[in-house]
Amino acid sequence: MKIFAIGMNYAMHNKELHGTLLKPDEPVIFLKADSSLLKDHKPFFIPDHLGRIEYETEMVVRICKLGKTVPVRFAPRYYDAVTVGIDFTARELQKRLSQKGQPWDLSKGFDGAACLGEWVPKEKFLDIQALHFHLDINGKTVQQGCTADMLYRVDEIISYISRFYTLKTGDILYTGTPAGVGPVHVDDHLEGYLEDRKVLEFNCK
């Protein structure tokens, strides 16, 4: 199983972090280690050696078919379900590595850094490119977004990734985060929603 993730896929988040509304020339792709996957309501143990850990709430897509060099028009055949996930990020470490021009995998792929909600068949929604999602922490909404605001749509991302990697059943795609990222703390209670469906719930330890 591969865990793909997309960076800089919402303009307002790019402004939040980089001070500009820029759209990358191509999708920004990175991978998370399979050991970073956190699901089934298991708690997220905040690593105390990585500095500030921030949540990035995202719509996540499940790959359901083997594919290579997939045309955009056929991409919908290659995923069957969606959910909400958290791309946990060691922000200070990411900035240090970026400033040195080094890969920032360590800040994104540590254990528990890919939190995953319960899958919902994509047929339950009229259009996955018009889905609202949000994250509540301790009962308060802290981040919200709509997939209509993605700079690169799901079908475009899948087609692009498949030029470099063979897609396999069970692979997971985190599609990018909107503005509103922030830190998590011990004893925080997180709940993620796709429209009005709660698909994600866990505690920080």
Short mmCIF file of the C-alpha atoms (twelve columns), coordinates in Angstrom:
data_MODEL
# 
_entry.id   MODEL 
# 
loop_
_atom_site.group_PDB 
_atom_site.id 
_atom_site.type_symbol 
_atom_site.label_atom_id 
_atom_site.label_alt_id 
_atom_site.label_comp_id 
_atom_site.label_asym_id 
_atom_site.label_seq_id 
_atom_site.Cartn_x 
_atom_site.Cartn_y 
_atom_site.Cartn_z 
_atom_site.pdbx_PDB_model_num 
ATOM 1   C CA . MET A 1   0.000   0.000  0.000   1 
ATOM 2   C CA . LYS A 2   1.193   3.474  -0.898  1 
ATOM 3   C CA . ILE A 3   0.062   6.670  0.806   1 
ATOM 4   C CA . PHE A 4   0.195   9.552  -1.655  1 
ATOM 5   C CA . ALA A 5   -0.329  13.121 -0.536  1 
ATOM 6   C CA . ILE A 6   -0.664  16.444 -2.338  1 
ATOM 7   C CA . GLY A 7   0.879   19.681 -1.177  1 
ATOM 8   C CA . MET A 8   -0.155  23.240 -2.031  1 
ATOM 9   C CA . ASN A 9   -3.500  22.247 -3.599  1 
ATOM 10  C CA . TYR A 10  -5.618  25.069 -2.106  1 
ATOM 11  C CA . ALA A 11  -4.779  28.695 -2.907  1 
ATOM 12  C CA . MET A 12  -5.691  30.125 0.496   1 
ATOM 13  C CA . HIS A 13  -3.547  27.552 2.295   1 
ATOM 14  C CA . ASN A 14  -0.644  28.513 0.037   1 
ATOM 15  C CA . LYS A 15  -1.156  32.121 1.092   1 
ATOM 16  C CA . GLU A 16  -1.365  31.023 4.729   1 
ATOM 17  C CA . LEU A 17  2.006   29.260 4.599   1 
ATOM 18  C CA . HIS A 18  3.862   30.959 1.755   1 
ATOM 19  C CA . GLY A 19  2.286   34.407 1.499   1 
ATOM 20  C CA . THR A 20  1.124   33.881 -2.084  1 
ATOM 21  C CA . LEU A 21  -1.905  32.459 -3.904  1 
ATOM 22  C CA . LEU A 22  0.376   30.629 -6.325  1 
ATOM 23  C CA . LYS A 23  -0.653  27.506 -8.181  1 
ATOM 24  C CA . PRO A 24  2.217   25.051 -8.668  1 
ATOM 25  C CA . ASP A 25  3.083   24.276 -12.291 1 
ATOM 26  C CA . GLU A 26  2.339   20.604 -11.556 1 
ATOM 27  C CA . PRO A 27  0.792   18.766 -8.593  1 
ATOM 28  C CA . VAL A 28  3.153   18.620 -5.602  1 
ATOM 29  C CA . ILE A 29  3.419   14.935 -4.677  1 
ATOM 30  C CA . PHE A 30  4.925   13.353 -1.594  1 
ATOM 31  C CA . LEU A 31  4.550   9.959  0.083   1 
ATOM 32  C CA . LYS A 32  4.017   8.910  3.661   1 
ATOM 33  C CA . ALA A 33  5.354   5.700  5.191   1 
ATOM 34  C CA . ASP A 34  2.839   2.882  5.608   1 
ATOM 35  C CA . SER A 35  3.577   2.976  9.351   1 
ATOM 36  C CA . SER A 36  2.191   6.522  9.469   1 
ATOM 37  C CA . LEU A 37  -1.363  5.212  8.893   1 
ATOM 38  C CA . LEU A 38  -3.668  5.732  11.888  1 
ATOM 39  C CA . LYS A 39  -7.261  4.447  11.723  1 
ATOM 40  C CA . ASP A 40  -10.101 2.752  13.638  1 
ATOM 41  C CA . HIS A 41  -10.383 5.625  16.147  1 
ATOM 42  C CA . LYS A 42  -6.981  4.821  17.622  1 
ATOM 43  C CA . PRO A 43  -5.382  7.710  19.546  1 
ATOM 44  C CA . PHE A 44  -2.684  9.896  18.036  1 
ATOM 45  C CA . PHE A 45  0.347   9.999  20.290  1 
ATOM 46  C CA . ILE A 46  1.925   13.412 19.771  1 
ATOM 47  C CA . PRO A 47  5.696   12.950 19.339  1 
ATOM 48  C CA . ASP A 48  7.449   15.118 21.892  1 
ATOM 49  C CA . HIS A 49  10.699  15.370 19.925  1 
ATOM 50  C CA . LEU A 50  9.338   16.928 16.731  1 
ATOM 51  C CA . GLY A 51  8.195   20.330 17.973  1 
ATOM 52  C CA . ARG A 52  4.881   21.852 16.907  1 
ATOM 53  C CA . ILE A 53  2.532   19.283 15.319  1 
ATOM 54  C CA . GLU A 54  -0.219  20.740 13.118  1 
ATOM 55  C CA . TYR A 55  -3.376  19.191 11.697  1 
ATOM 56  C CA . GLU A 56  -4.121  19.451 7.980   1 
ATOM 57  C CA . THR A 57  -7.660  18.236 7.230   1 
ATOM 58  C CA . GLU A 58  -8.138  16.684 3.800   1 
ATOM 59  C CA . MET A 59  -10.484 14.661 1.665   1 
ATOM 60  C CA . VAL A 60  -8.907  11.251 1.096   1 
ATOM 61  C CA . VAL A 61  -9.550  8.941  -1.869  1 
ATOM 62  C CA . ARG A 62  -9.207  5.138  -2.012  1 
ATOM 63  C CA . ILE A 63  -7.715  3.554  -5.132  1 
ATOM 64  C CA . CYS A 64  -9.637  0.460  -6.245  1 
ATOM 65  C CA . LYS A 65  -7.943  -0.687 -9.429  1 
ATOM 66  C CA . LEU A 66  -4.509  -1.414 -10.860 1 
ATOM 67  C CA . GLY A 67  -3.479  1.370  -13.207 1 
ATOM 68  C CA . LYS A 68  -0.570  2.954  -15.032 1 
ATOM 69  C CA . THR A 69  -0.554  6.102  -17.197 1 
ATOM 70  C CA . VAL A 70  -4.264  6.670  -16.649 1 
ATOM 71  C CA . PRO A 71  -5.921  9.318  -18.883 1 
ATOM 72  C CA . VAL A 72  -7.826  11.978 -16.929 1 
ATOM 73  C CA . ARG A 73  -11.139 10.949 -18.493 1 
ATOM 74  C CA . PHE A 74  -10.748 7.390  -17.185 1 
ATOM 75  C CA . ALA A 75  -9.503  8.340  -13.698 1 
ATOM 76  C CA . PRO A 76  -12.941 7.988  -12.018 1 
ATOM 77  C CA . ARG A 77  -12.724 4.234  -12.659 1 
ATOM 78  C CA . TYR A 78  -9.728  4.005  -10.343 1 
ATOM 79  C CA . TYR A 79  -11.230 5.140  -7.027  1 
ATOM 80  C CA . ASP A 80  -14.336 3.968  -5.229  1 
ATOM 81  C CA . ALA A 81  -14.555 5.682  -1.835  1 
ATOM 82  C CA . VAL A 82  -13.691 8.877  0.015   1 
ATOM 83  C CA . THR A 83  -13.259 9.993  3.613   1 
ATOM 84  C CA . VAL A 84  -11.647 12.688 5.743   1 
ATOM 85  C CA . GLY A 85  -8.085  12.338 6.950   1 
ATOM 86  C CA . ILE A 86  -5.524  14.355 8.866   1 
ATOM 87  C CA . ASP A 87  -2.095  14.950 7.366   1 
ATOM 88  C CA . PHE A 88  -0.210  15.642 10.593  1 
ATOM 89  C CA . THR A 89  2.829   17.837 10.007  1 
ATOM 90  C CA . ALA A 90  5.840   18.642 12.180  1 
ATOM 91  C CA . ARG A 91  5.794   22.268 11.054  1 
ATOM 92  C CA . GLU A 92  9.052   23.524 12.554  1 
ATOM 93  C CA . LEU A 93  10.942  20.528 11.208  1 
ATOM 94  C CA . GLN A 94  9.357   20.990 7.790   1 
ATOM 95  C CA . LYS A 95  10.484  24.629 7.680   1 
ATOM 96  C CA . ARG A 96  14.034  23.769 8.739   1 
ATOM 97  C CA . LEU A 97  14.353  21.064 6.109   1 
ATOM 98  C CA . SER A 98  12.813  23.275 3.406   1 
ATOM 99  C CA . GLN A 99  15.194  26.123 4.192   1 
ATOM 100 C CA . LYS A 100 18.104  23.741 3.699   1 
ATOM 101 C CA . GLY A 101 16.678  22.552 0.386   1 
ATOM 102 C CA . GLN A 102 16.288  19.051 1.802   1 
ATOM 103 C CA . PRO A 103 13.351  16.632 1.425   1 
ATOM 104 C CA . TRP A 104 10.818  17.066 4.207   1 
ATOM 105 C CA . ASP A 105 9.567   13.470 4.413   1 
ATOM 106 C CA . LEU A 106 10.503  13.274 8.098   1 
ATOM 107 C CA . SER A 107 8.046   16.048 8.934   1 
ATOM 108 C CA . LYS A 108 5.158   14.280 7.168   1 
ATOM 109 C CA . GLY A 109 5.761   10.532 7.380   1 
ATOM 110 C CA . PHE A 110 6.352   9.824  11.073  1 
ATOM 111 C CA . ASP A 111 4.242   7.241  12.924  1 
ATOM 112 C CA . GLY A 112 0.578   8.250  13.132  1 
ATOM 113 C CA . ALA A 113 0.960   11.155 10.709  1 
ATOM 114 C CA . ALA A 114 -1.700  9.830  8.279   1 
ATOM 115 C CA . CYS A 115 -4.925  9.669  10.252  1 
ATOM 116 C CA . LEU A 116 -7.773  8.111  8.288   1 
ATOM 117 C CA . GLY A 117 -11.551 8.173  8.707   1 
ATOM 118 C CA . GLU A 118 -14.197 5.649  7.706   1 
ATOM 119 C CA . TRP A 119 -14.680 5.135  3.977   1 
ATOM 120 C CA . VAL A 120 -17.870 6.279  2.248   1 
ATOM 121 C CA . PRO A 121 -18.636 4.931  -1.261  1 
ATOM 122 C CA . LYS A 122 -18.256 7.780  -3.745  1 
ATOM 123 C CA . GLU A 123 -21.716 6.985  -5.154  1 
ATOM 124 C CA . LYS A 124 -23.195 8.411  -1.947  1 
ATOM 125 C CA . PHE A 125 -22.270 11.883 -3.211  1 
ATOM 126 C CA . LEU A 126 -23.406 13.699 -6.328  1 
ATOM 127 C CA . ASP A 127 -19.959 15.128 -7.040  1 
ATOM 128 C CA . ILE A 128 -16.785 14.572 -5.031  1 
ATOM 129 C CA . GLN A 129 -15.464 17.851 -6.490  1 
ATOM 130 C CA . ALA A 130 -18.198 19.704 -4.610  1 
ATOM 131 C CA . LEU A 131 -17.830 18.188 -1.140  1 
ATOM 132 C CA . HIS A 132 -17.660 20.275 2.014   1 
ATOM 133 C CA . PHE A 133 -15.596 18.929 4.873   1 
ATOM 134 C CA . HIS A 134 -14.534 20.225 8.256   1 
ATOM 135 C CA . LEU A 135 -12.646 19.406 11.433  1 
ATOM 136 C CA . ASP A 136 -13.849 20.014 14.972  1 
ATOM 137 C CA . ILE A 137 -11.496 20.033 17.951  1 
ATOM 138 C CA . ASN A 138 -13.105 19.797 21.366  1 
ATOM 139 C CA . GLY A 139 -16.477 20.592 19.816  1 
ATOM 140 C CA . LYS A 140 -15.370 23.708 17.930  1 
ATOM 141 C CA . THR A 141 -14.918 23.889 14.147  1 
ATOM 142 C CA . VAL A 142 -11.291 24.825 13.460  1 
ATOM 143 C CA . GLN A 143 -10.901 24.099 9.735   1 
ATOM 144 C CA . GLN A 144 -13.290 23.769 6.821   1 
ATOM 145 C CA . GLY A 145 -13.005 23.497 3.075   1 
ATOM 146 C CA . CYS A 146 -14.682 22.492 -0.157  1 
ATOM 147 C CA . THR A 147 -13.175 20.227 -2.787  1 
ATOM 148 C CA . ALA A 148 -14.409 22.643 -5.473  1 
ATOM 149 C CA . ASP A 149 -11.507 24.893 -4.420  1 
ATOM 150 C CA . MET A 150 -8.789  22.371 -5.277  1 
ATOM 151 C CA . LEU A 151 -6.193  23.729 -7.688  1 
ATOM 152 C CA . TYR A 152 -5.774  20.222 -9.150  1 
ATOM 153 C CA . ARG A 153 -8.862  17.998 -9.224  1 
ATOM 154 C CA . VAL A 154 -8.846  14.382 -8.105  1 
ATOM 155 C CA . ASP A 155 -8.959  13.004 -11.661 1 
ATOM 156 C CA . GLU A 156 -6.033  15.206 -12.700 1 
ATOM 157 C CA . ILE A 157 -3.994  14.122 -9.682  1 
ATOM 158 C CA . ILE A 158 -4.617  10.429 -10.281 1 
ATOM 159 C CA . SER A 159 -3.646  10.755 -13.937 1 
ATOM 160 C CA . TYR A 160 -0.477  12.659 -13.006 1 
ATOM 161 C CA . ILE A 161 0.619   10.224 -10.270 1 
ATOM 162 C CA . SER A 162 0.048   7.236  -12.551 1 
ATOM 163 C CA . ARG A 163 2.723   8.557  -14.906 1 
ATOM 164 C CA . PHE A 164 5.316   7.833  -12.209 1 
ATOM 165 C CA . TYR A 165 3.819   5.136  -9.974  1 
ATOM 166 C CA . THR A 166 1.681   2.101  -10.711 1 
ATOM 167 C CA . LEU A 167 -1.582  2.532  -8.837  1 
ATOM 168 C CA . LYS A 168 -2.637  -0.501 -6.830  1 
ATOM 169 C CA . THR A 169 -5.847  -1.487 -5.083  1 
ATOM 170 C CA . GLY A 170 -5.755  -0.116 -1.536  1 
ATOM 171 C CA . ASP A 171 -3.468  2.824  -2.244  1 
ATOM 172 C CA . ILE A 172 -4.587  6.026  -0.544  1 
ATOM 173 C CA . LEU A 173 -4.535  9.614  -1.797  1 
ATOM 174 C CA . TYR A 174 -4.621  12.653 0.504   1 
ATOM 175 C CA . THR A 175 -5.776  15.474 -1.765  1 
ATOM 176 C CA . GLY A 176 -4.485  18.592 0.005   1 
ATOM 177 C CA . THR A 177 -5.597  20.890 2.795   1 
ATOM 178 C CA . PRO A 178 -7.428  24.227 2.761   1 
ATOM 179 C CA . ALA A 179 -6.488  27.194 4.956   1 
ATOM 180 C CA . GLY A 180 -6.934  26.992 8.707   1 
ATOM 181 C CA . VAL A 181 -4.236  24.550 9.830   1 
ATOM 182 C CA . GLY A 182 -3.174  24.684 13.456  1 
ATOM 183 C CA . PRO A 183 -1.569  22.825 16.359  1 
ATOM 184 C CA . VAL A 184 -2.847  19.831 18.307  1 
ATOM 185 C CA . HIS A 185 -2.346  19.252 22.013  1 
ATOM 186 C CA . VAL A 186 -2.579  16.388 24.475  1 
ATOM 187 C CA . ASP A 187 -6.220  15.569 25.353  1 
ATOM 188 C CA . ASP A 188 -7.638  17.200 22.202  1 
ATOM 189 C CA . HIS A 189 -10.678 15.403 20.779  1 
ATOM 190 C CA . LEU A 190 -10.834 15.535 16.961  1 
ATOM 191 C CA . GLU A 191 -13.891 14.908 14.776  1 
ATOM 192 C CA . GLY A 192 -13.864 15.045 10.968  1 
ATOM 193 C CA . TYR A 193 -16.928 15.477 8.765   1 
ATOM 194 C CA . LEU A 194 -17.751 14.945 5.084   1 
ATOM 195 C CA . GLU A 195 -20.808 17.127 4.551   1 
ATOM 196 C CA . ASP A 196 -22.942 16.125 7.569   1 
ATOM 197 C CA . ARG A 197 -21.376 12.677 8.014   1 
ATOM 198 C CA . LYS A 198 -18.948 12.215 10.898  1 
ATOM 199 C CA . VAL A 199 -16.335 9.851  9.475   1 
ATOM 200 C CA . LEU A 200 -13.385 10.546 11.774  1 
ATOM 201 C CA . GLU A 201 -13.057 10.649 15.567  1 
ATOM 202 C CA . PHE A 202 -10.075 10.159 17.847  1 
ATOM 203 C CA . ASN A 203 -8.120  11.637 20.751  1 
ATOM 204 C CA . CYS A 204 -4.619  13.024 21.073  1 
ATOM 205 C CA . LYS A 205 -2.417  11.589 23.784  1 
# 
